[in-house]
Amino acid sequence: MIEIKDLHKSYKMGSNSLHVLKGINFTVDEGELVAIMGSSGSGKSTLLNILGMLDVADSGEYNLDNVPIKNMNETKAAQYRNKFLGFVFQSFNLINYKTALENVALPLYYQRVGRKERQEKALKYLDQVGLKEWAEHLPNELSGGQKQRVAIARAMAAEPKVLLADEPTGALDSTTSYEVMDLIQKINDQGNTILIVTHEQDIANMCKRIVHLKDGVIIEDKKIKQVRAQQYV
Amino acid sequence: MFSRDRWKEIIEVLTSNWFRTVLTAFGVFWGISILIILLSAGKGLENGIKQDFGDIATNTMFMWTRSTTKAYQGLPMGRRFRFKIEDVQSIRNNVPNLRYVSPRNQLGGFRGGNNVVRGLNAGAYNVYGDYPEIINQDPMTVTSGRFINYNDINDKRKVAIIGNGVRSDLYDKDEEVIGTYIKIQGVNFLVVGTYKKKSNNGDGEEGQKEIYVPFTAFSQAFNQGNNVGWMAITAHDGSSISSLKEGIINVVKTKHKIHPEDNRAVGYFDLYEQYNRVESLFGALKAVAYLVGIMVLLSGIIGVSNIMLIVIKERTKEIGIRRALGEDPWSIKKQILMESIFLTIISGMAGIIFGSLFIYIVNTILDAVGPVDMFINPSVNLGVVVVALLILMVSGLLAGFIPAQSAIKVRPIDALRTD
């Protein structure tokens, strides 16, 4: 599903440049649940941004579902993001003047799905995250956990090939974190490929594979026995 | 383009800060109102001035004789001369593109004594000896009977067409006019028609107190021989009388042995030139109105652009989210442009309505207090409104352009990082 070869990325900081990713190689197969771990500054967010086509690598190859991601203009990148990728952010990033339902329907709108079909689909995904009753509420009327579940529903609505989550539990307390992880595991059980960036060990343990990043290189990549979040909820 | 969701969003964004939106809209509203009011005030002035020209064919000159100021071919300076009836034919033969050349003679005039008598009534009127064409040059409406015709000219019939002012002076209210006789300087003329003139300027009253008789009958009755008092000459629509007048005057000079450089021997009044001067004055006035109006509008538009920039700044993160979700940049640009155009057009329409309402009220007041000198019926026509709307559309586009550009210039990753 995801194939990365010798990925390099550096940022210019005034006169000196900061080499953030120093040759990353890894592949992710369909249906995997991968945690990318590392301390701050290890390059894990940069890697996720490049995977999410929000940022461009300096050199190296990146294939997503056998499509080379290279030399894209913004319009093309937007199309690919919409079709292939779903994003979940640490700070939820819901649009706060739109209701939960409208937020979930947004990616479908960009796919030019008809209004009625859009509403139905969005409602279906809201139902999957257990927030059907909250459809007409604005984000600021929801709790943190609820917001993140709306965000997950939104990411899933476009039926992406890969779900990218940047510290999805970073702003939540542990009980809510486990609820969210439970949801993510269930989505993974349905066969969806998911990448999670986190620095919390217990969250990483709930994935199926942990990739450890340090100073821009992968120092460890191991499959683990998944801890189900269900038991903590 | 006209999707419900897009419009819903436009309304949401613009109504999220009512006070700010209204203040911004006011700039555009005010600009377009001023444009409309200025243009219609100019139109009112134009209507007022042009009314003074009445219905007179504007491509016309009047020409009369004065005394010569240069000696020529053995003739002394200071010599007086008169136009002759033959001059008319030579002008027609030598100068092309003339529509009417009307010789005229006149009796009476400013503060003249009583020259017309009917029974016990008498009055002082201008009496003109004219050809039938004069009705095309100085239009009047024949209200009863008929005007002069060529049979009158050829037979030198002593008939007269009198103005409604003359009629009310000399006749009782319900008296039959046609077929009666009036005595002009002791000569009886048969009244065959009455007329009314539309000209509404200072001497509007005077215009109704004139008497027209056939040129030939006038010459015979009042011993004018073949003299012509003055001429009214109208050119064809394609050519201006101003460019032809040199040729006309030269013909007359040759016939009357006047020094070619004697510029004062033939007097004339070029109505077309006057009319053109007024026309170009109003052209300039209109240009000034547009300039001032658009300048005021411009500051309103800069306000809109400014607010749009602030809105973009506030929504940077939202735009980042949308792009991460896969909205293409062009769609975002379109959204911002539509917001700005919508805002300008709505406020502009309000401005147009306000301006028109203002004009309507001014008109009502003008109607109520009676006519004001040189200011009649200020109005804007549909063309101006369409032009104003076009200006609004373009300016809305311009106002949104820079903000839209800056909105998609931010990379989605940077946009997401802002708080």
mmCIF file of N, CA, C and O in Angstrom, chain B residues 210-256:
data_model
loop_
_atom_site.group_PDB
_atom_site.id
_atom_site.type_symbol
_atom_site.label_atom_id
_atom_site.label_comp_id
_atom_site.label_asym_id
_atom_site.label_seq_id
_atom_site.Cartn_x
_atom_site.Cartn_y
_atom_site.Cartn_z
ATOM 1 N N GLU B 210 -46.937 85.205 -32.253
ATOM 2 C CA GLU B 210 -46.348 85.520 -33.536
ATOM 3 C C GLU B 210 -47.392 85.265 -34.616
ATOM 4 O O GLU B 210 -48.337 84.496 -34.418
ATOM 5 N N ILE B 211 -47.177 85.923 -35.753
ATOM 6 C CA ILE B 211 -48.087 85.740 -36.883
ATOM 7 C C ILE B 211 -47.241 85.398 -38.105
ATOM 8 O O ILE B 211 -46.223 86.051 -38.368
ATOM 9 N N TYR B 212 -47.630 84.340 -38.797
ATOM 10 C CA TYR B 212 -46.893 83.927 -39.990
ATOM 11 C C TYR B 212 -47.738 84.185 -41.235
ATOM 12 O O TYR B 212 -48.909 83.798 -41.277
ATOM 13 N N VAL B 213 -47.133 84.859 -42.217
ATOM 14 C CA VAL B 213 -47.829 85.106 -43.483
ATOM 15 C C VAL B 213 -46.903 84.658 -44.609
ATOM 16 O O VAL B 213 -45.692 84.537 -44.400
ATOM 17 N N PRO B 214 -47.421 84.391 -45.805
ATOM 18 C CA PRO B 214 -46.549 83.975 -46.920
ATOM 19 C C PRO B 214 -45.534 85.051 -47.234
ATOM 20 O O PRO B 214 -45.853 86.254 -47.185
ATOM 21 N N PHE B 215 -44.300 84.620 -47.544
ATOM 22 C CA PHE B 215 -43.205 85.557 -47.788
ATOM 23 C C PHE B 215 -43.539 86.542 -48.901
ATOM 24 O O PHE B 215 -43.328 87.753 -48.787
ATOM 25 N N THR B 216 -44.120 86.023 -49.982
ATOM 26 C CA THR B 216 -44.408 86.866 -51.154
ATOM 27 C C THR B 216 -45.492 87.888 -50.850
ATOM 28 O O THR B 216 -45.394 89.055 -51.227
ATOM 29 N N ALA B 217 -46.518 87.437 -50.100
ATOM 30 C CA ALA B 217 -47.592 88.356 -49.732
ATOM 31 C C ALA B 217 -47.058 89.454 -48.827
ATOM 32 O O ALA B 217 -47.411 90.628 -48.954
ATOM 33 N N PHE B 218 -46.132 89.064 -47.913
ATOM 34 C CA PHE B 218 -45.514 90.022 -47.001
ATOM 35 C C PHE B 218 -44.762 91.090 -47.789
ATOM 36 O O PHE B 218 -44.925 92.299 -47.566
ATOM 37 N N SER B 219 -43.956 90.625 -48.782
ATOM 38 C CA SER B 219 -43.151 91.570 -49.564
ATOM 39 C C SER B 219 -44.027 92.583 -50.290
ATOM 40 O O SER B 219 -43.748 93.775 -50.298
ATOM 41 N N GLN B 220 -45.123 92.051 -50.856
ATOM 42 C CA GLN B 220 -46.008 92.932 -51.623
ATOM 43 C C GLN B 220 -46.772 93.885 -50.700
ATOM 44 O O GLN B 220 -46.817 95.086 -50.940
ATOM 45 N N ALA B 221 -47.312 93.348 -49.630
ATOM 46 C CA ALA B 221 -48.167 94.156 -48.760
ATOM 47 C C ALA B 221 -47.374 95.257 -48.073
ATOM 48 O O ALA B 221 -47.887 96.341 -47.832
ATOM 49 N N PHE B 222 -46.111 94.921 -47.697
ATOM 50 C CA PHE B 222 -45.357 95.913 -46.929
ATOM 51 C C PHE B 222 -44.192 96.500 -47.700
ATOM 52 O O PHE B 222 -43.201 96.964 -47.122
ATOM 53 N N ASN B 223 -44.294 96.462 -49.037
ATOM 54 C CA ASN B 223 -43.345 97.155 -49.911
ATOM 55 C C ASN B 223 -41.891 96.753 -49.681
ATOM 56 O O ASN B 223 -41.011 97.606 -49.589
ATOM 57 N N GLN B 224 -41.645 95.473 -49.592
ATOM 58 C CA GLN B 224 -40.266 95.014 -49.409
ATOM 59 C C GLN B 224 -39.577 94.718 -50.734
ATOM 60 O O GLN B 224 -38.381 94.447 -50.728
ATOM 61 N N GLY B 225 -40.319 94.757 -51.831
ATOM 62 C CA GLY B 225 -39.704 94.432 -53.111
ATOM 63 C C GLY B 225 -39.129 93.027 -53.071
ATOM 64 O O GLY B 225 -39.786 92.096 -52.647
ATOM 65 N N ASN B 226 -37.843 92.891 -53.480
ATOM 66 C CA ASN B 226 -37.231 91.558 -53.380
ATOM 67 C C ASN B 226 -36.201 91.494 -52.254
ATOM 68 O O ASN B 226 -35.282 90.707 -52.271
ATOM 69 N N ASN B 227 -36.388 92.349 -51.257
ATOM 70 C CA ASN B 227 -35.482 92.337 -50.098
ATOM 71 C C ASN B 227 -35.770 91.135 -49.199
ATOM 72 O O ASN B 227 -36.903 90.675 -49.088
ATOM 73 N N VAL B 228 -34.682 90.677 -48.572
ATOM 74 C CA VAL B 228 -34.818 89.609 -47.580
ATOM 75 C C VAL B 228 -34.211 90.106 -46.281
ATOM 76 O O VAL B 228 -33.091 90.610 -46.275
ATOM 77 N N GLY B 229 -34.940 90.026 -45.191
ATOM 78 C CA GLY B 229 -34.451 90.522 -43.901
ATOM 79 C C GLY B 229 -33.325 89.671 -43.364
ATOM 80 O O GLY B 229 -32.235 90.144 -43.058
ATOM 81 N N TRP B 230 -33.556 88.400 -43.284
ATOM 82 C CA TRP B 230 -32.535 87.471 -42.780
ATOM 83 C C TRP B 230 -32.863 86.079 -43.252
ATOM 84 O O TRP B 230 -33.890 85.860 -43.873
ATOM 85 N N MET B 231 -31.978 85.158 -42.995
ATOM 86 C CA MET B 231 -32.188 83.802 -43.485
ATOM 87 C C MET B 231 -31.963 82.791 -42.365
ATOM 88 O O MET B 231 -31.108 82.970 -41.501
ATOM 89 N N ALA B 232 -32.754 81.722 -42.437
ATOM 90 C CA ALA B 232 -32.527 80.580 -41.549
ATOM 91 C C ALA B 232 -32.106 79.424 -42.441
ATOM 92 O O ALA B 232 -32.835 79.032 -43.335
ATOM 93 N N ILE B 233 -30.896 78.900 -42.220
ATOM 94 C CA ILE B 233 -30.336 77.872 -43.106
ATOM 95 C C ILE B 233 -30.027 76.617 -42.297
ATOM 96 O O ILE B 233 -29.337 76.664 -41.276
ATOM 97 N N THR B 234 -30.592 75.488 -42.758
ATOM 98 C CA THR B 234 -30.369 74.221 -42.067
ATOM 99 C C THR B 234 -29.646 73.259 -43.002
ATOM 100 O O THR B 234 -30.007 73.144 -44.165
ATOM 101 N N ALA B 235 -28.640 72.574 -42.461
ATOM 102 C CA ALA B 235 -27.898 71.615 -43.276
ATOM 103 C C ALA B 235 -28.515 70.228 -43.135
ATOM 104 O O ALA B 235 -29.276 69.956 -42.198
ATOM 105 N N HIS B 236 -28.148 69.343 -44.052
ATOM 106 C CA HIS B 236 -28.577 67.944 -43.926
ATOM 107 C C HIS B 236 -27.928 67.316 -42.702
ATOM 108 O O HIS B 236 -26.879 67.767 -42.246
ATOM 109 N N ASP B 237 -28.540 66.228 -42.200
ATOM 110 C CA ASP B 237 -28.080 65.642 -40.941
ATOM 111 C C ASP B 237 -26.619 65.201 -40.993
ATOM 112 O O ASP B 237 -25.910 65.272 -40.003
ATOM 113 N N GLY B 238 -26.167 64.761 -42.164
ATOM 114 C CA GLY B 238 -24.811 64.237 -42.264
ATOM 115 C C GLY B 238 -23.726 65.283 -42.095
ATOM 116 O O GLY B 238 -22.633 64.991 -41.646
ATOM 117 N N SER B 239 -23.999 66.541 -42.469
ATOM 118 C CA SER B 239 -22.939 67.553 -42.427
ATOM 119 C C SER B 239 -23.356 68.689 -41.492
ATOM 120 O O SER B 239 -24.530 68.993 -41.366
ATOM 121 N N SER B 240 -22.367 69.280 -40.845
ATOM 122 C CA SER B 240 -22.695 70.305 -39.854
ATOM 123 C C SER B 240 -22.717 71.674 -40.521
ATOM 124 O O SER B 240 -21.929 71.963 -41.422
ATOM 125 N N ILE B 241 -23.625 72.507 -40.065
ATOM 126 C CA ILE B 241 -23.765 73.841 -40.640
ATOM 127 C C ILE B 241 -22.520 74.668 -40.338
ATOM 128 O O ILE B 241 -22.151 75.549 -41.104
ATOM 129 N N SER B 242 -21.834 74.336 -39.231
ATOM 130 C CA SER B 242 -20.637 75.092 -38.864
ATOM 131 C C SER B 242 -19.577 75.010 -39.952
ATOM 132 O O SER B 242 -18.854 75.971 -40.208
ATOM 133 N N SER B 243 -19.484 73.841 -40.588
ATOM 134 C CA SER B 243 -18.460 73.696 -41.618
ATOM 135 C C SER B 243 -18.915 74.287 -42.950
ATOM 136 O O SER B 243 -18.092 74.571 -43.815
ATOM 137 N N LEU B 244 -20.221 74.468 -43.117
ATOM 138 C CA LEU B 244 -20.730 74.996 -44.383
ATOM 139 C C LEU B 244 -20.862 76.513 -44.388
ATOM 140 O O LEU B 244 -20.958 77.135 -45.431
ATOM 141 N N LYS B 245 -20.867 77.108 -43.199
ATOM 142 C CA LYS B 245 -21.228 78.526 -43.128
ATOM 143 C C LYS B 245 -20.225 79.413 -43.858
ATOM 144 O O LYS B 245 -20.608 80.414 -44.458
ATOM 145 N N GLU B 246 -18.948 79.036 -43.866
ATOM 146 C CA GLU B 246 -17.928 79.787 -44.581
ATOM 147 C C GLU B 246 -18.326 79.937 -46.062
ATOM 148 O O GLU B 246 -18.331 81.035 -46.612
ATOM 149 N N GLY B 247 -18.703 78.813 -46.680
ATOM 150 C CA GLY B 247 -19.090 78.807 -48.090
ATOM 151 C C GLY B 247 -20.308 79.681 -48.343
ATOM 152 O O GLY B 247 -20.354 80.446 -49.308
ATOM 153 N N ILE B 248 -21.291 79.574 -47.441
ATOM 154 C CA ILE B 248 -22.525 80.348 -47.606
ATOM 155 C C ILE B 248 -22.222 81.838 -47.584
ATOM 156 O O ILE B 248 -22.653 82.612 -48.445
ATOM 157 N N ILE B 249 -21.415 82.239 -46.596
ATOM 158 C CA ILE B 249 -21.115 83.656 -46.447
ATOM 159 C C ILE B 249 -20.319 84.173 -47.649
ATOM 160 O O ILE B 249 -20.540 85.284 -48.135
ATOM 161 N N ASN B 250 -19.407 83.306 -48.158
ATOM 162 C CA ASN B 250 -18.628 83.720 -49.330
ATOM 163 C C ASN B 250 -19.501 83.965 -50.552
ATOM 164 O O ASN B 250 -19.265 84.900 -51.321
ATOM 165 N N VAL B 251 -20.528 83.113 -50.739
ATOM 166 C CA VAL B 251 -21.453 83.305 -51.855
ATOM 167 C C VAL B 251 -22.105 84.688 -51.755
ATOM 168 O O VAL B 251 -22.158 85.459 -52.718
ATOM 169 N N VAL B 252 -22.548 84.989 -50.549
ATOM 170 C CA VAL B 252 -23.232 86.259 -50.330
ATOM 171 C C VAL B 252 -22.274 87.432 -50.568
ATOM 172 O O VAL B 252 -22.605 88.417 -51.193
ATOM 173 N N LYS B 253 -21.044 87.284 -50.120
ATOM 174 C CA LYS B 253 -20.052 88.352 -50.257
ATOM 175 C C LYS B 253 -19.778 88.653 -51.730
ATOM 176 O O LYS B 253 -19.714 89.811 -52.148
ATOM 177 N N THR B 254 -19.645 87.556 -52.514
ATOM 178 C CA THR B 254 -19.379 87.747 -53.933
ATOM 179 C C THR B 254 -20.534 88.488 -54.598
ATOM 180 O O THR B 254 -20.347 89.430 -55.372
ATOM 181 N N LYS B 255 -21.736 88.069 -54.288
ATOM 182 C CA LYS B 255 -22.910 88.666 -54.932
ATOM 183 C C LYS B 255 -23.075 90.142 -54.590
ATOM 184 O O LYS B 255 -23.560 90.931 -55.373
ATOM 185 N N HIS B 256 -22.667 90.508 -53.377
ATOM 186 C CA HIS B 256 -22.910 91.884 -52.942
ATOM 187 C C HIS B 256 -21.650 92.735 -52.956
ATOM 188 O O HIS B 256 -21.602 93.788 -52.327
#
